[in-house]
CSV table of C-alpha atoms in Angstrom, one decimal:
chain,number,residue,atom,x,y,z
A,1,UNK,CA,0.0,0.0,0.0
A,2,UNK,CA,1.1,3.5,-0.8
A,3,UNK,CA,1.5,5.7,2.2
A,4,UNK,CA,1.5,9.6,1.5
A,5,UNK,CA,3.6,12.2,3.0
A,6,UNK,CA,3.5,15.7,3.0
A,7,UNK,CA,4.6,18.3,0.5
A,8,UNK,CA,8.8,18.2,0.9
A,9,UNK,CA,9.3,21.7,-1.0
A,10,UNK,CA,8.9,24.1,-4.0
A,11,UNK,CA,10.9,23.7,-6.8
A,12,UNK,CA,9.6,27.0,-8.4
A,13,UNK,CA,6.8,29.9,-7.4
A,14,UNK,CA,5.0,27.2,-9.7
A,15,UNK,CA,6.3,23.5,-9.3
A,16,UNK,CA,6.1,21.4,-5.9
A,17,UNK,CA,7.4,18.9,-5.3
A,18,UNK,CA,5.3,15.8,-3.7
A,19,UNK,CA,6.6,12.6,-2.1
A,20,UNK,CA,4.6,9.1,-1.5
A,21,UNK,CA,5.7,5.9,-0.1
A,22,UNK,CA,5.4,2.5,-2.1
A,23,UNK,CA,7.0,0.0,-0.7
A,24,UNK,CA,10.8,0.5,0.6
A,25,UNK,CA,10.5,3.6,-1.7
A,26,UNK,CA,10.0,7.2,-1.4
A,27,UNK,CA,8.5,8.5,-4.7
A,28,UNK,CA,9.3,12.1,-5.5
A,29,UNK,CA,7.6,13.7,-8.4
A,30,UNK,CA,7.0,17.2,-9.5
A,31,UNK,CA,3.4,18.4,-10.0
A,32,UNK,CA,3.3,21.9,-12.7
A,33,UNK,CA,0.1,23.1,-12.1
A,34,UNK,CA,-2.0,24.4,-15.2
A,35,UNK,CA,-0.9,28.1,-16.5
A,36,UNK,CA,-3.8,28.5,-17.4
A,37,UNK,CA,-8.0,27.6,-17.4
A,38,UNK,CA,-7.8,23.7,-17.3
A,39,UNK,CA,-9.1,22.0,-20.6
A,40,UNK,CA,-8.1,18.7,-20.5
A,41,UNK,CA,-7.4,15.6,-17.5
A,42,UNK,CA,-4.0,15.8,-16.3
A,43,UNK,CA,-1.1,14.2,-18.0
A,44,UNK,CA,1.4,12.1,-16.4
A,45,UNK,CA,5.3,11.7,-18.0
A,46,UNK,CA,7.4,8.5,-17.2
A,47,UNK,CA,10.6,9.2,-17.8
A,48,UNK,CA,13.2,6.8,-19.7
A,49,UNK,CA,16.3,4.6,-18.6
A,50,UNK,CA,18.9,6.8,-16.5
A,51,UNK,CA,18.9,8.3,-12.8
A,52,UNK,CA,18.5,11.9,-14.4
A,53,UNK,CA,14.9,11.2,-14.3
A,54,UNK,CA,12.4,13.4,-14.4
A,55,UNK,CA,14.6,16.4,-14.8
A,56,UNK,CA,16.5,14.9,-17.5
A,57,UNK,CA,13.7,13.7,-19.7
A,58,UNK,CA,10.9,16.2,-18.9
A,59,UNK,CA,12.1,19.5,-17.6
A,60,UNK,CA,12.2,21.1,-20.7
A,61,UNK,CA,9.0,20.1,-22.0
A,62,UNK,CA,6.8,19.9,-19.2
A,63,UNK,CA,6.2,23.8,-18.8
A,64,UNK,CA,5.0,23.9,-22.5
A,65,UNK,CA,2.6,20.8,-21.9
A,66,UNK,CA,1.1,22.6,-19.0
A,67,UNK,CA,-0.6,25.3,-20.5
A,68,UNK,CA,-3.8,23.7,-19.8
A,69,UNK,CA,-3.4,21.2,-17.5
A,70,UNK,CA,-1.7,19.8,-15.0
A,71,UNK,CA,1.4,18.1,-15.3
A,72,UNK,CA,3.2,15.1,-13.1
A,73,UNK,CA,6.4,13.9,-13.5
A,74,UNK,CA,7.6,11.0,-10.9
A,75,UNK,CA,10.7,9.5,-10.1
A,76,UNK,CA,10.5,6.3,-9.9
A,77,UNK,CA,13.1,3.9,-8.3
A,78,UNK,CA,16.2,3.8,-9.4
A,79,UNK,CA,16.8,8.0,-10.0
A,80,UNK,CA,18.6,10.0,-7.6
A,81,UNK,CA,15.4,11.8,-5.9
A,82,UNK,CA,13.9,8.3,-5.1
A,83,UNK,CA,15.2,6.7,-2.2
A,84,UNK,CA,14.4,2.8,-1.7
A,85,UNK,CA,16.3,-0.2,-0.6
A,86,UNK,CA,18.8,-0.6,-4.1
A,87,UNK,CA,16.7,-4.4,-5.0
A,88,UNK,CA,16.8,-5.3,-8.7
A,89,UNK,CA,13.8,-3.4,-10.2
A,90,UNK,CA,10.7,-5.3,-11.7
A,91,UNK,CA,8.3,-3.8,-13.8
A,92,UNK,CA,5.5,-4.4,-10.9
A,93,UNK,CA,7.1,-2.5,-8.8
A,94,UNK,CA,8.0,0.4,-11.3
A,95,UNK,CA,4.1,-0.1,-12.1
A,96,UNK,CA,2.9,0.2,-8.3
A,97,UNK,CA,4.9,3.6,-8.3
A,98,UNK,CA,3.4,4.9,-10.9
A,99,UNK,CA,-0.3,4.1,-9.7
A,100,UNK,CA,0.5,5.3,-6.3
A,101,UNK,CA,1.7,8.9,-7.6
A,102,UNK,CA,-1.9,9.0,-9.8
A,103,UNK,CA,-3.5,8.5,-6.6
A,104,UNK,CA,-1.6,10.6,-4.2
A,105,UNK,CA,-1.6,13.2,-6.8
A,106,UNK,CA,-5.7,13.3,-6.7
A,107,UNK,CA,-6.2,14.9,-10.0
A,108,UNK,CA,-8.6,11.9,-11.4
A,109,UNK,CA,-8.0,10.1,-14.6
A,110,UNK,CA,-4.6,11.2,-16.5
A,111,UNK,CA,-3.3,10.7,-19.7
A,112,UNK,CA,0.1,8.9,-20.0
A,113,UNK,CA,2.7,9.7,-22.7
A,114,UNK,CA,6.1,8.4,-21.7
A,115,UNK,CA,9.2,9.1,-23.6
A,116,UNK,CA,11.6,7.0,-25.1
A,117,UNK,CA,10.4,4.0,-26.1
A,118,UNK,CA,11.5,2.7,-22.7
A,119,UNK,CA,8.5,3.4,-20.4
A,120,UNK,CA,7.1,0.0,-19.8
A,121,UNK,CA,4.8,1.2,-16.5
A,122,UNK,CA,2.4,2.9,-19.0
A,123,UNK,CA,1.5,-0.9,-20.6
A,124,UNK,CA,1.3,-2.6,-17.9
A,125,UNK,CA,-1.3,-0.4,-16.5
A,126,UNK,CA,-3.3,-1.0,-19.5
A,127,UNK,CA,-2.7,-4.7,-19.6
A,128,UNK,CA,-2.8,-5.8,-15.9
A,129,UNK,CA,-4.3,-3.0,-14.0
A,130,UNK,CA,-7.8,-1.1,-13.6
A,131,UNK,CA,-7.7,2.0,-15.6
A,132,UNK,CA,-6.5,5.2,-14.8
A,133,UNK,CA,-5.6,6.5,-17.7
A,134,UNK,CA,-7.9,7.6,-20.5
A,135,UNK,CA,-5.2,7.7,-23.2
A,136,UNK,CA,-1.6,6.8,-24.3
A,137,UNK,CA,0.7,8.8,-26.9
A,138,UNK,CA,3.4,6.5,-27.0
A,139,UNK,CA,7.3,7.3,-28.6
A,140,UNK,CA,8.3,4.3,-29.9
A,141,UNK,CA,8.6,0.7,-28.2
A,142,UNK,CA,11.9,0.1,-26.4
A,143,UNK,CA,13.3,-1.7,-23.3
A,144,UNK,CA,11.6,-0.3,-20.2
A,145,UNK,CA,12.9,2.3,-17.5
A,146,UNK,CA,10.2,2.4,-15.5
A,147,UNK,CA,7.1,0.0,-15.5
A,148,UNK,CA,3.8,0.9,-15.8
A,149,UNK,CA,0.6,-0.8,-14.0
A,150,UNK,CA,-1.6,1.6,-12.2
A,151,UNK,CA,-4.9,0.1,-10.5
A,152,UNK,CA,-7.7,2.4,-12.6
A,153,UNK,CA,-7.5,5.9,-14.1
A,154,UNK,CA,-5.9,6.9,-16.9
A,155,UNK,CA,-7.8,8.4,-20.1
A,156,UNK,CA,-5.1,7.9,-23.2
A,157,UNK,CA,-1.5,7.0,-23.0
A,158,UNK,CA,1.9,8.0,-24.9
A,159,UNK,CA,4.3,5.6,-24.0
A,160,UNK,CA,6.6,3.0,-25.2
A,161,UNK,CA,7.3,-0.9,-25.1
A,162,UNK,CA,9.1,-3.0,-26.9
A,163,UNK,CA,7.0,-5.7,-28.6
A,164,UNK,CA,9.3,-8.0,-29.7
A,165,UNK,CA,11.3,-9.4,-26.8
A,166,UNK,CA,14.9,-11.2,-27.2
A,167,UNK,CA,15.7,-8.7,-30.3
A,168,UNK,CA,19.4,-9.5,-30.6
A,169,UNK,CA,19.6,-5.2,-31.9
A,170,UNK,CA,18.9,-4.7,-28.5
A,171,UNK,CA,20.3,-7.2,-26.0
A,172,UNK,CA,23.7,-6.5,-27.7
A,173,UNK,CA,23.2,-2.9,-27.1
A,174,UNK,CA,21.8,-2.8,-24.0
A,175,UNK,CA,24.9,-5.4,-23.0
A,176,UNK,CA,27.5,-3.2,-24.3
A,177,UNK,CA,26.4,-0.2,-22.5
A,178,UNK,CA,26.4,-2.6,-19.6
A,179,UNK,CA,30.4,-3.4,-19.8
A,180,UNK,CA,31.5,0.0,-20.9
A,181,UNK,CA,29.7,1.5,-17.7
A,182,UNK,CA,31.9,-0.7,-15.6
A,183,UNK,CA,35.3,0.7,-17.3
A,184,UNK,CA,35.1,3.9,-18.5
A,185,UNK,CA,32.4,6.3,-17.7
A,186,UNK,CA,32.8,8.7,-20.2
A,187,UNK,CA,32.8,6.3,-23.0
A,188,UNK,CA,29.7,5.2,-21.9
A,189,UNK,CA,28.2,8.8,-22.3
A,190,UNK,CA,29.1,9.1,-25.4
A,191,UNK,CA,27.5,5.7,-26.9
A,192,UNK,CA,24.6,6.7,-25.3
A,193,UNK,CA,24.9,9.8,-27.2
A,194,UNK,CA,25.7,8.1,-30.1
A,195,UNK,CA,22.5,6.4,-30.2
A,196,UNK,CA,20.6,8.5,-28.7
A,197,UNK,CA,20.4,11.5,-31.7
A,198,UNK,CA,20.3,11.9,-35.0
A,199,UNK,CA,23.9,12.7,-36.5
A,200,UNK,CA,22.1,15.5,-38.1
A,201,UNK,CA,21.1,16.9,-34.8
A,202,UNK,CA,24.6,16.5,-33.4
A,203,UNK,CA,26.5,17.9,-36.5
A,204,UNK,CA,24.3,21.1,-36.1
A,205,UNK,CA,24.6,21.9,-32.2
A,206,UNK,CA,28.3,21.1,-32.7
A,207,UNK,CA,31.7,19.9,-30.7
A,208,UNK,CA,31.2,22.3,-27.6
A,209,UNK,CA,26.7,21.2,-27.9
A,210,UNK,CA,27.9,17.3,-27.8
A,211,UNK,CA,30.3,17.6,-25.2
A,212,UNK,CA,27.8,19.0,-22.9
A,213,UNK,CA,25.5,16.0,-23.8
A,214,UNK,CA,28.1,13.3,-23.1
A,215,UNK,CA,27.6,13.7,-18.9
A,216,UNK,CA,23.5,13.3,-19.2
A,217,UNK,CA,23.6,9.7,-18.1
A,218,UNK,CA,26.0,8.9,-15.7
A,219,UNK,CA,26.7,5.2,-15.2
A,220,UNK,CA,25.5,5.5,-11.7
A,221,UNK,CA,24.0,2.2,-9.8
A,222,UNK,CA,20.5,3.7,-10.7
A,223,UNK,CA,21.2,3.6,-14.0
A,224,UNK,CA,22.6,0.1,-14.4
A,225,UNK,CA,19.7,-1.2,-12.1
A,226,UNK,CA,17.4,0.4,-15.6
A,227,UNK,CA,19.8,-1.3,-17.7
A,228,UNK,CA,19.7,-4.5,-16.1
A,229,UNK,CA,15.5,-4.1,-15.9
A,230,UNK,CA,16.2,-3.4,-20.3
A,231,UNK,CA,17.7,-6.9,-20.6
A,232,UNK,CA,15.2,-8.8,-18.9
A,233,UNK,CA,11.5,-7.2,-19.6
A,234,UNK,CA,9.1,-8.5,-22.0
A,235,UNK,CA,5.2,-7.5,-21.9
A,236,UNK,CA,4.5,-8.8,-25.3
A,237,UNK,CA,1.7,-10.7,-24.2
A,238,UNK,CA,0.1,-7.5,-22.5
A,239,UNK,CA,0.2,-5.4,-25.9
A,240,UNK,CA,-3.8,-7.3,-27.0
A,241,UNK,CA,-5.0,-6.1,-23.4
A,242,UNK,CA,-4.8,-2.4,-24.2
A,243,UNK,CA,-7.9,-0.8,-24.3
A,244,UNK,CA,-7.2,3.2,-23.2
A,245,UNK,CA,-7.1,5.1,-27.1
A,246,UNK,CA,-3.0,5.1,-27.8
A,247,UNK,CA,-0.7,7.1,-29.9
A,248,UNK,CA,2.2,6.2,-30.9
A,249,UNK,CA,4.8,7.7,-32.2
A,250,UNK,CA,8.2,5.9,-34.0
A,251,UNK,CA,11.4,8.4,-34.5
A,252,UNK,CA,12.8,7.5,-37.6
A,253,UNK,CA,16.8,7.6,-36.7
A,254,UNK,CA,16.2,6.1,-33.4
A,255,UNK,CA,19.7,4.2,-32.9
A,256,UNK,CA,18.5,3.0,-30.1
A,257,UNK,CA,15.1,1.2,-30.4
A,258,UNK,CA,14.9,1.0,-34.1
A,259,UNK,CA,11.4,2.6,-35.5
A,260,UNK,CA,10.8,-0.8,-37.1
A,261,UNK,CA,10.0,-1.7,-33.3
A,262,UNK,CA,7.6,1.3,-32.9
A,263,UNK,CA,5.5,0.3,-36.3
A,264,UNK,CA,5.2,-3.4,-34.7
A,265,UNK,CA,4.3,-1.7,-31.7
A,266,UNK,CA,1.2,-0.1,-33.3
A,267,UNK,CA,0.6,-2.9,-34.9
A,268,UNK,CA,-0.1,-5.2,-31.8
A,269,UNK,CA,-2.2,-2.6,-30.1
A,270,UNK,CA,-5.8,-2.5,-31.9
A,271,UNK,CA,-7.0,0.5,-32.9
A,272,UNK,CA,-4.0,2.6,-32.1
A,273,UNK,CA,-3.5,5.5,-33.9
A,274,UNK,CA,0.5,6.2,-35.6
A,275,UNK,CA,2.8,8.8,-36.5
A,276,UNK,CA,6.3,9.5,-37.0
A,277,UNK,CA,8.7,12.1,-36.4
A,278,UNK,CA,12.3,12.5,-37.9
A,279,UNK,CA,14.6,12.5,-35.2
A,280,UNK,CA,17.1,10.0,-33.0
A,281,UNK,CA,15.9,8.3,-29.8
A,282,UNK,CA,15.7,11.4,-27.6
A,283,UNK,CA,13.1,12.6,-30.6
A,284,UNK,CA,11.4,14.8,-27.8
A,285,UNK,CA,14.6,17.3,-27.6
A,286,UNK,CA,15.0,16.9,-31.6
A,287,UNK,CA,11.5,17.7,-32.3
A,288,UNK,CA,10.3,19.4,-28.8
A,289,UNK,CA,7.3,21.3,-30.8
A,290,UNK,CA,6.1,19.0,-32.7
A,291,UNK,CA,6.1,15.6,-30.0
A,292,UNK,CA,4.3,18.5,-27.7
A,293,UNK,CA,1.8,19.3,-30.4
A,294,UNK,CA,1.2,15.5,-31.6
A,295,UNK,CA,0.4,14.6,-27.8
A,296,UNK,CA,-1.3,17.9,-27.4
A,297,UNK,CA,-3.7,17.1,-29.9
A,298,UNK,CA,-3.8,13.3,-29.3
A,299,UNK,CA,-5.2,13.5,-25.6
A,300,UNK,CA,-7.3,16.7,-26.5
A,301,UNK,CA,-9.3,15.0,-28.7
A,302,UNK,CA,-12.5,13.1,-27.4
């Protein structure tokens, strides 16, 4: 059972910052309130493999989603604002964390677009949970960070799996970020930099724009606990049980989780809706404007 605690500070005049207790875990996440007359449900954003969490994945983008709504951002076990007891993560667990923020958070069925192609918590909510979301824009299908299970109210979703389990693309991958991590940290940034843009997007912010990209994803224990969580996940068999309306959305350079995986995704979740975007795996800072307006309009509609 989750166990709520107070309010632990303000990040901004605007943001707070919220804590609840799942387990041996203390869930932080950051609630941006709504700029403006709310419009639409509130909108949840699982963040991807790395303890940058949140901060790393949504900071930017949250803000600009917010206009209208509110906006949540945990993070879940395994970042450096979560504290728990340092167990291998499972996506259950990743999954409880995510419901328990939905209901601490008391804003009522959310919509749930995860980034990456590595949120798995957002499917398993769908497949093995009560809804609590009413909808799903997903960014491609990839090895999970977080899972996703929440017991009951979501309205759409935007969030990533990876379909096909075992791909040999990404165990090798996922594997060789595992054994440079343990010799050489900054080699280790700069594969995940490697595959995680679009060489057009590096050649154009330049030497000095890469080199500040390279630290973004420390090979810290949190990190190699998502890895290892990568390697082992598979939620094919959830992927029929989706009912919330889901977007998804494939990045066509994605080094990372190939789009191919993003276009099987759609096709193993009935009547999801498609699109694509040309960018590497961290399409959302490639493309900012035009993910924000594709989930935007995705969990506006009815």
């Amino acid at each position: 059972m989750a166990t709520a605690t107070a309010t632990v500070g303000t990040v901004t005049p605007a943001v707070t910052v919220d804590t609840v207790t799942v387990g041996a875990a203390r869930v932080r996440y950051d609630r941006y309130p709504a700029a403006g007359p709310v419009e639409a449900p509130a909108l949840l954003l699982v963040h991807g493999t790395g303890s940058g969490g949140a901060e790393v994945n949504w900071s930017g983008l949250a803000p600009g989603l917010a206009t209208h709504r509110t906006v949540l951002t945990p993070d879940l076990s395994g970042t450096e604002r979560t504290v728990d007891d340092g167990a291998p993560l499972t996506t259950e667990q990743l999954a409880a964390q995510v419901i328990a923020v939905i209901e601490h958070a008391g804003t009522g069925p959310v919509d749930l677009p995860p980034a990456f192609g590595r949120e798995v918590p957002p499917w398993l909510l769908d497949g093995r949970r009560r809804r609590r979301h009413r909808r799903r824009a997903a960014p491609r299908p990839g090895p999970p960070a977080g899972p996703g299970g929440r017991l009951g109210a979501h309205r759409r979703h935007g969030g990533t799996s990876r379909p096909k389990a075992g791909g040999e693309y990404l165990r090798n991958l996922f594997t060789v970020w595992r054994r440079i991590a343990d010799h050489d940290a900054e080699a280790f940034g700069r594969i995940i930099t490697i595959t995680g843009f679009s060489h057009g997007f590096l050649n154009t912010i330049g030497r000095a724009g890469v080199e500040q990209l390279v630290p973004n994803m420390p090979p810290t224990a949190g990190t190699l606990r998502h890895i290892e969580l990568d390697l082992r996940v598979d939620i094919r068999e959830l992927l029929p049980r989706i009912t919330a309306p889901t977007l998804v959305i494939g990045f066509t350079q994605d080094a990372t989780v190939p789009v191919a995986h993003s276009r099987a995704l759609h096709a193993a979740i009935a009547g999801s809706r498609y699109a694509e975007l040309d960018a590497g795996h961290v399409g959302v800072f490639e493309r900012a404007e035009e993910f924000t307006a594709l989930v935007d309009g995705f969990t506006r509609s009815a």
